[in-house]
Amino acid sequence: MVFKKLIRNRISLVGLVILLGFILIAVLAPVIAPIPDEFLAMDPNRDPYRIPRYGFSSTPRPPSPEHPMGLTEGQLDIFHGIVWGTRTAFKVGLIVVSVSCSIGIVIGSISAYIGGKFDEIIMRFVDVFMSFPFLIAAIVITSVLGKGLGNVMIAMIMFRWTGYARLIRGNVLQVKQDEYVMAARAAGVSHIKILLRHILPNTIFPVIIQASMNMGSIVVTASSLSFLGLGAQEGYADWGQMISYARNWILGAPGNPMAYWYTVVYPGLAIVLFVLSWNLIGDAFRDIMDPKLQA
Amino acid sequence: MLTYITRRLLFLPIVLIGVTLLIFFAMSFLTPAQLVSAYIKSPEELKNQSIQELVGRYGLDQPVWKRYFSWMKNVLKGDLGYSVSANMYVTEAIAKRFPATLELALFAVIPVICGGIWLGTISAKNHNRPLDHASRIFAIVGWSLPDFVFGLIILLIFYGLLSWFPPGRLSVWADSVVLSGSFVQYTGMNTVDALLNGRFDIFLDALRHLVAPTITLAYLWWAYILRITRSSMLDILGKDYVRTARAKGLTEKLVINRHVRRNALIPVVTVVGGMVLGLLGGVVIVETVFDYKGIGLLIAKGAERMDYTLILGTSLFYGVLLVMTNLIVDILYAVIDPRVRLE
């Protein structure tokens, strides 16, 4: 029913179509941007996420028939980077969202179910985590763990679960006093069973939706960290890193400020469209889920 | 009211201790040898000393709780270690760079709050008309533009193409005036200092350098405040007392300004804390893009060189700053909305 409404709404339909496009690109990446034969000949086990490098000059080269989006700093193929970067984006987003959401749901629901002092302590703990700007917190953790996309994901998970914990806690607190929970408790059902069978099925859905709508912002933060040089390793297909390559060329050549436009426009467009699609769907979702706006 | 504030103040030390524990926890990922740099007082200490000796001297091989207390003692004395990438003490670097960031944040906050509320009101008054849809699209698109992409595009257009707003904090000529002896740096904020010194040309130059980073830092929150104001205005417009106000024949302007907007602003105040949090995180990207020498650029450069002493010190500073801001926002909230303090 929700899905039907999403399709009927023009704004969210646009979001769904863009998202579907990205999913297709990610799935078909080996077909759309295969590793070029000359690179495969050199190294049969080449990681497809490594962007092919065509030469050693640092100056970017404009789009041409062989390289439809041009070559960015270090002669890296922009088209290849964008196609495989789609997979990186989904990978980072899905892992961070699912792991942090699971941690948040476990801690938040247990905290609310037990209640009392325990709940109070957990929530103060959450407050402390939430008093750091997300980006700064991620920088702190990556700087002590070391650079790399894996550590960036760990850092984001460490500071993302708190929001979901707070959300599910509020929902569980409301449901906890409902009659069917009381009835189950009176019937002698174990605490774990009450939580898993009766409380979570009634509280988990909005939290999961909320979490999946955060895919866009997670991908932006991960790209920001790559942009700052903390994330993906050199030459790895990652949108944020491709934009950091564009930084030195943004002002163009003397007399032609737009000389290297393709270095920033293509990867920029990829990130913006990706995030936009999630936000369009999320915006429509909020309206559908909000009973106050139904009338 | 007084009990509300006292209760909030009593919570303050608990949250502050929590913040220090969190930073200390992050430090525990480092080996004792790596930690030495967070403890040494100056680079001279490293000469003629083995790392082992230093580890022993600062007690880095001792149990966790002992290390926490000795670290806290240093922090309370204002000693956050020596930063390799900034080439000075961390506290010194923060004191030097913070005014620039504060200036940027202040220039961003004021237009965001005023502009966002204004646009939100217009959008609510024109509910479901083209203007409302336009504002909705502006908000969603704004929300989807990552700041480093937006900043680079602004740089491309307004500096590369039009050369209106150059990066940095001041032009070279203005910088030499500011650093000369005759110019007194009262606050470290260039616009304020220029006015206090009566140098209007420097004020304009500083302002010109602030435009692009301010817009980049602010547009996202503009969209956010707009949406919040809009939905809370719509909420209030349906209330009985608004109908009463209209029924007794008040003009539409009076109804909106006196009865609706005042009440609609309450939810807006709650997001101000989150906004400050976001702005202070956003400066890392914005200052990097525009080469604006504030704390954000300091952190970005430090992170690039894995200068964890600097990162840990500045984030501790940030944590304390934000806890304080949140306290002020909470108190303001209680002042505006009497229901809160009665809870």
Coordinates of C-alpha atoms in Angstrom, one line a residue, chain A residues 4-295:
Chain A
K4 CA 1.5 2.2 -4.3
K5 CA 1.4 5.6 -2.8
L6 CA 5.1 6.1 -3.5
I7 CA 4.5 5.4 -7.2
R8 CA 1.4 7.6 -7.4
N9 CA 3.4 10.6 -5.9
R10 CA 5.2 12.3 -8.8
I11 CA 8.1 13.5 -6.6
S12 CA 8.9 10.1 -5.1
L13 CA 8.4 8.4 -8.4
V14 CA 11.3 10.5 -9.8
G15 CA 13.3 9.3 -6.8
L16 CA 12.5 5.7 -7.3
V17 CA 13.4 5.9 -11.0
I18 CA 16.8 7.5 -10.3
L19 CA 17.5 4.9 -7.5
L20 CA 16.6 2.1 -9.9
G21 CA 19.0 3.5 -12.4
F22 CA 21.8 3.4 -9.8
I23 CA 21.0 -0.1 -8.8
L24 CA 21.2 -1.2 -12.5
I25 CA 24.5 0.6 -12.9
A26 CA 25.9 -1.1 -9.7
V27 CA 24.6 -4.6 -10.8
L28 CA 25.8 -4.2 -14.4
A29 CA 29.1 -2.6 -13.6
P30 CA 31.2 -5.4 -15.0
V31 CA 29.3 -5.1 -18.3
I32 CA 29.2 -1.3 -18.5
A33 CA 32.8 -0.6 -17.4
P34 CA 34.8 -3.9 -17.7
I35 CA 38.5 -3.8 -16.9
P36 CA 40.1 -2.8 -20.3
D37 CA 41.9 -5.7 -22.0
E38 CA 45.4 -4.2 -21.8
F39 CA 45.1 -3.9 -18.0
L40 CA 43.7 -7.5 -17.8
A41 CA 46.6 -8.7 -19.8
M42 CA 49.1 -7.2 -17.3
D43 CA 47.3 -8.5 -14.3
P44 CA 44.6 -11.2 -14.7
N45 CA 43.5 -10.8 -11.0
R46 CA 43.2 -7.0 -11.2
D47 CA 40.6 -5.6 -8.7
P48 CA 37.9 -4.0 -10.8
Y49 CA 37.5 -1.2 -8.2
R50 CA 41.0 0.1 -9.2
I51 CA 40.5 2.8 -11.8
P52 CA 42.5 2.3 -15.0
R53 CA 45.4 4.8 -15.3
Y54 CA 46.2 6.0 -18.8
G55 CA 49.6 7.6 -18.5
F56 CA 51.6 9.5 -15.9
S57 CA 50.9 13.2 -16.5
S58 CA 48.9 14.8 -13.8
T59 CA 46.9 17.2 -16.0
P60 CA 43.4 16.0 -16.7
R61 CA 42.3 15.2 -20.3
P62 CA 38.9 16.2 -21.7
P63 CA 36.2 13.6 -22.8
S64 CA 37.0 11.7 -25.9
P65 CA 35.4 8.7 -27.7
E66 CA 37.7 6.3 -25.7
H67 CA 37.1 8.0 -22.4
P68 CA 33.5 9.4 -22.5
M69 CA 33.9 11.4 -19.3
G70 CA 37.5 12.3 -19.7
L71 CA 40.5 11.5 -17.5
T72 CA 40.9 13.2 -14.1
E73 CA 44.1 14.0 -12.2
G74 CA 46.7 11.3 -12.7
Q75 CA 45.0 10.1 -15.9
L76 CA 42.4 8.1 -14.1
D77 CA 39.3 7.2 -16.2
I78 CA 36.3 9.1 -14.8
F79 CA 33.7 6.9 -16.4
H80 CA 35.1 3.7 -14.8
G81 CA 35.4 5.5 -11.4
I82 CA 31.8 6.6 -11.5
V83 CA 30.4 3.2 -12.5
W84 CA 32.3 1.3 -9.9
G85 CA 32.0 4.1 -7.4
T86 CA 28.2 3.3 -7.5
R87 CA 29.0 -0.1 -6.0
T88 CA 31.2 1.5 -3.4
A89 CA 28.4 3.9 -2.4
F90 CA 25.9 1.1 -2.0
K91 CA 28.4 -1.1 -0.2
V92 CA 29.3 1.7 2.3
G93 CA 25.7 2.8 2.8
L94 CA 24.2 -0.7 3.2
I95 CA 26.9 -1.9 5.6
V96 CA 26.9 1.2 7.8
V97 CA 23.1 1.5 7.9
S98 CA 22.4 -2.2 8.6
V99 CA 25.1 -2.6 11.3
S100 CA 24.5 0.6 13.1
C101 CA 20.7 0.1 12.9
S102 CA 21.0 -3.4 14.4
I103 CA 23.2 -2.2 17.2
G104 CA 20.8 0.7 17.9
I105 CA 17.8 -1.6 17.9
V106 CA 19.3 -4.1 20.3
I107 CA 20.7 -1.5 22.8
G108 CA 17.7 0.9 22.5
S109 CA 15.0 -1.8 22.9
I110 CA 16.7 -3.6 25.8
S111 CA 17.3 -0.2 27.5
A112 CA 13.7 0.8 27.2
Y113 CA 12.4 -2.7 28.2
I114 CA 14.5 -2.9 31.4
G115 CA 13.9 0.8 32.1
G116 CA 14.8 2.6 35.4
K117 CA 18.4 3.4 36.3
F118 CA 19.8 1.2 33.6
D119 CA 17.8 3.1 30.9
E120 CA 18.9 6.4 32.4
I121 CA 22.6 5.4 32.2
I122 CA 22.4 4.2 28.7
M123 CA 20.6 7.3 27.6
R124 CA 23.3 9.6 29.2
F125 CA 25.8 7.5 27.3
V126 CA 23.9 8.2 24.1
D127 CA 23.8 11.9 24.9
V128 CA 27.6 11.9 25.1
F129 CA 28.0 10.2 21.8
M130 CA 25.6 12.6 20.2
S131 CA 27.3 15.7 21.5
F132 CA 30.0 15.4 18.8
P133 CA 29.4 16.5 15.3
F134 CA 29.2 13.3 13.2
L135 CA 32.0 14.3 10.8
I136 CA 34.4 15.3 13.6
A137 CA 33.7 12.1 15.5
A138 CA 34.4 10.1 12.3
I139 CA 37.6 12.0 11.8
V140 CA 38.7 11.3 15.4
I141 CA 38.1 7.5 15.1
T142 CA 39.7 7.2 11.6
S143 CA 42.7 9.2 12.8
V144 CA 43.4 6.7 15.7
L145 CA 42.4 3.6 13.7
G146 CA 44.3 4.5 10.5
K147 CA 43.1 5.6 7.1
G148 CA 41.0 3.4 4.9
L149 CA 37.4 2.8 3.8
G150 CA 37.0 0.0 6.3
N151 CA 38.0 2.2 9.2
V152 CA 35.8 5.0 7.9
M153 CA 32.8 2.6 8.1
I154 CA 33.7 1.5 11.6
A155 CA 34.0 5.1 12.7
M156 CA 30.6 5.9 11.2
I157 CA 28.9 2.9 12.8
M158 CA 30.3 3.9 16.2
F159 CA 28.6 7.2 16.1
R160 CA 25.5 6.4 14.1
W161 CA 23.8 3.7 16.3
T162 CA 22.9 6.2 19.0
G163 CA 20.2 7.9 16.9
Y164 CA 18.5 4.6 16.1
A165 CA 18.8 3.5 19.8
R166 CA 17.0 6.7 20.9
L167 CA 14.3 6.3 18.2
I168 CA 13.4 2.6 19.0
R169 CA 13.6 3.4 22.8
G170 CA 10.8 5.9 22.4
N171 CA 8.7 3.5 20.5
V172 CA 9.3 0.6 22.9
L173 CA 8.4 2.8 25.9
Q174 CA 5.1 3.5 24.3
V175 CA 4.2 -0.1 23.5
K176 CA 5.6 -1.5 26.8
Q177 CA 2.5 -0.4 28.7
D178 CA 0.0 -1.8 26.1
E179 CA -2.5 -4.5 27.2
Y180 CA -1.2 -7.3 25.0
V181 CA 2.3 -6.9 26.5
M182 CA 0.8 -7.0 30.0
A183 CA -1.2 -10.0 29.0
A184 CA 1.9 -11.8 27.7
R185 CA 3.7 -11.0 30.9
A186 CA 0.8 -12.2 33.1
A187 CA 0.8 -15.4 31.1
G188 CA 4.4 -16.0 32.1
V189 CA 6.0 -15.5 28.7
S190 CA 9.8 -15.0 29.1
H191 CA 11.3 -11.5 28.7
I192 CA 13.2 -12.3 25.6
K193 CA 10.1 -13.7 23.9
I194 CA 8.0 -10.7 24.9
L195 CA 10.7 -8.4 23.4
L196 CA 11.1 -10.4 20.2
R197 CA 7.6 -11.6 19.5
H198 CA 5.4 -8.8 20.9
I199 CA 7.3 -5.6 21.2
L200 CA 9.8 -5.5 18.3
P201 CA 7.3 -6.4 15.5
N202 CA 5.2 -3.4 16.6
T203 CA 8.1 -0.9 16.9
I204 CA 10.8 -1.9 14.5
F205 CA 9.3 -0.8 11.2
P206 CA 9.5 3.0 11.4
V207 CA 13.1 2.7 12.6
I208 CA 14.1 0.6 9.7
I209 CA 12.5 3.0 7.3
Q210 CA 14.2 5.9 9.0
A211 CA 17.5 4.1 8.8
S212 CA 17.3 3.3 5.1
M213 CA 16.4 6.9 4.4
N214 CA 19.8 7.8 5.9
M215 CA 21.6 6.0 3.1
G216 CA 22.1 9.3 1.3
S217 CA 23.6 11.2 4.3
I218 CA 25.9 8.2 5.1
V219 CA 27.2 8.2 1.6
V220 CA 27.8 11.9 1.8
T221 CA 29.8 11.6 5.1
A222 CA 31.8 8.7 3.7
S223 CA 32.6 10.8 0.6
S224 CA 33.5 13.8 2.7
L225 CA 36.1 11.7 4.5
S226 CA 37.5 10.4 1.2
F227 CA 37.5 14.0 0.1
L228 CA 39.7 14.9 3.1
G229 CA 42.0 12.0 2.2
L230 CA 41.0 9.7 5.1
G231 CA 38.9 7.2 3.2
A232 CA 39.4 5.1 0.0
Q233 CA 43.0 4.4 -1.0
E234 CA 44.6 6.2 -3.9
G235 CA 43.0 5.3 -7.3
Y236 CA 40.1 3.3 -5.7
A237 CA 36.7 3.9 -7.3
D238 CA 35.1 6.4 -4.8
W239 CA 33.1 9.5 -5.7
G240 CA 34.4 11.5 -2.8
Q241 CA 38.0 10.8 -3.8
M242 CA 37.3 11.7 -7.4
I243 CA 36.1 15.1 -6.3
S244 CA 39.2 15.6 -4.2
Y245 CA 41.2 14.9 -7.4
A246 CA 39.3 17.7 -9.0
R247 CA 40.2 20.2 -6.3
N248 CA 43.5 21.3 -7.9
W249 CA 41.9 21.9 -11.3
I250 CA 38.7 23.7 -10.3
L251 CA 40.1 27.1 -11.3
G252 CA 40.9 25.9 -14.8
A253 CA 43.7 27.1 -17.1
P254 CA 44.7 30.7 -17.5
G255 CA 42.1 32.4 -19.8
N256 CA 39.8 29.4 -19.6
P257 CA 38.3 28.9 -16.1
M258 CA 36.1 26.1 -17.3
A259 CA 38.9 24.0 -18.8
Y260 CA 38.6 21.1 -16.4
W261 CA 34.8 21.2 -15.7
Y262 CA 34.4 17.4 -16.3
T263 CA 36.7 16.6 -13.3
V264 CA 34.1 17.9 -10.9
V265 CA 30.8 17.9 -12.7
Y266 CA 30.5 14.1 -13.4
P267 CA 31.4 12.8 -9.9
G268 CA 29.5 15.7 -8.3
L269 CA 26.4 14.8 -10.4
A270 CA 26.7 11.2 -9.3
I271 CA 26.7 12.0 -5.6
V272 CA 24.0 14.6 -5.9
L273 CA 21.6 12.3 -7.9
F274 CA 22.3 9.4 -5.5
V275 CA 21.5 11.4 -2.4
L276 CA 18.6 13.2 -4.1
S277 CA 16.9 9.9 -5.0
W278 CA 17.0 8.8 -1.3
N279 CA 15.8 12.2 -0.1
L280 CA 12.9 12.3 -2.6
I281 CA 11.7 8.9 -1.5
G282 CA 12.2 9.8 2.2
D283 CA 10.3 13.1 1.9
A284 CA 7.3 11.3 0.4
F285 CA 7.6 8.6 3.1
R286 CA 7.4 11.1 5.9
D287 CA 4.2 12.5 4.4
I288 CA 2.7 9.0 4.0
M289 CA 3.6 8.0 7.5
D290 CA 2.5 11.2 9.3
P291 CA -1.1 10.8 10.2
K292 CA -1.4 14.5 10.9
L293 CA -0.9 15.2 7.2
Q294 CA -3.5 12.6 6.1
A295 CA -6.5 14.8 6.7

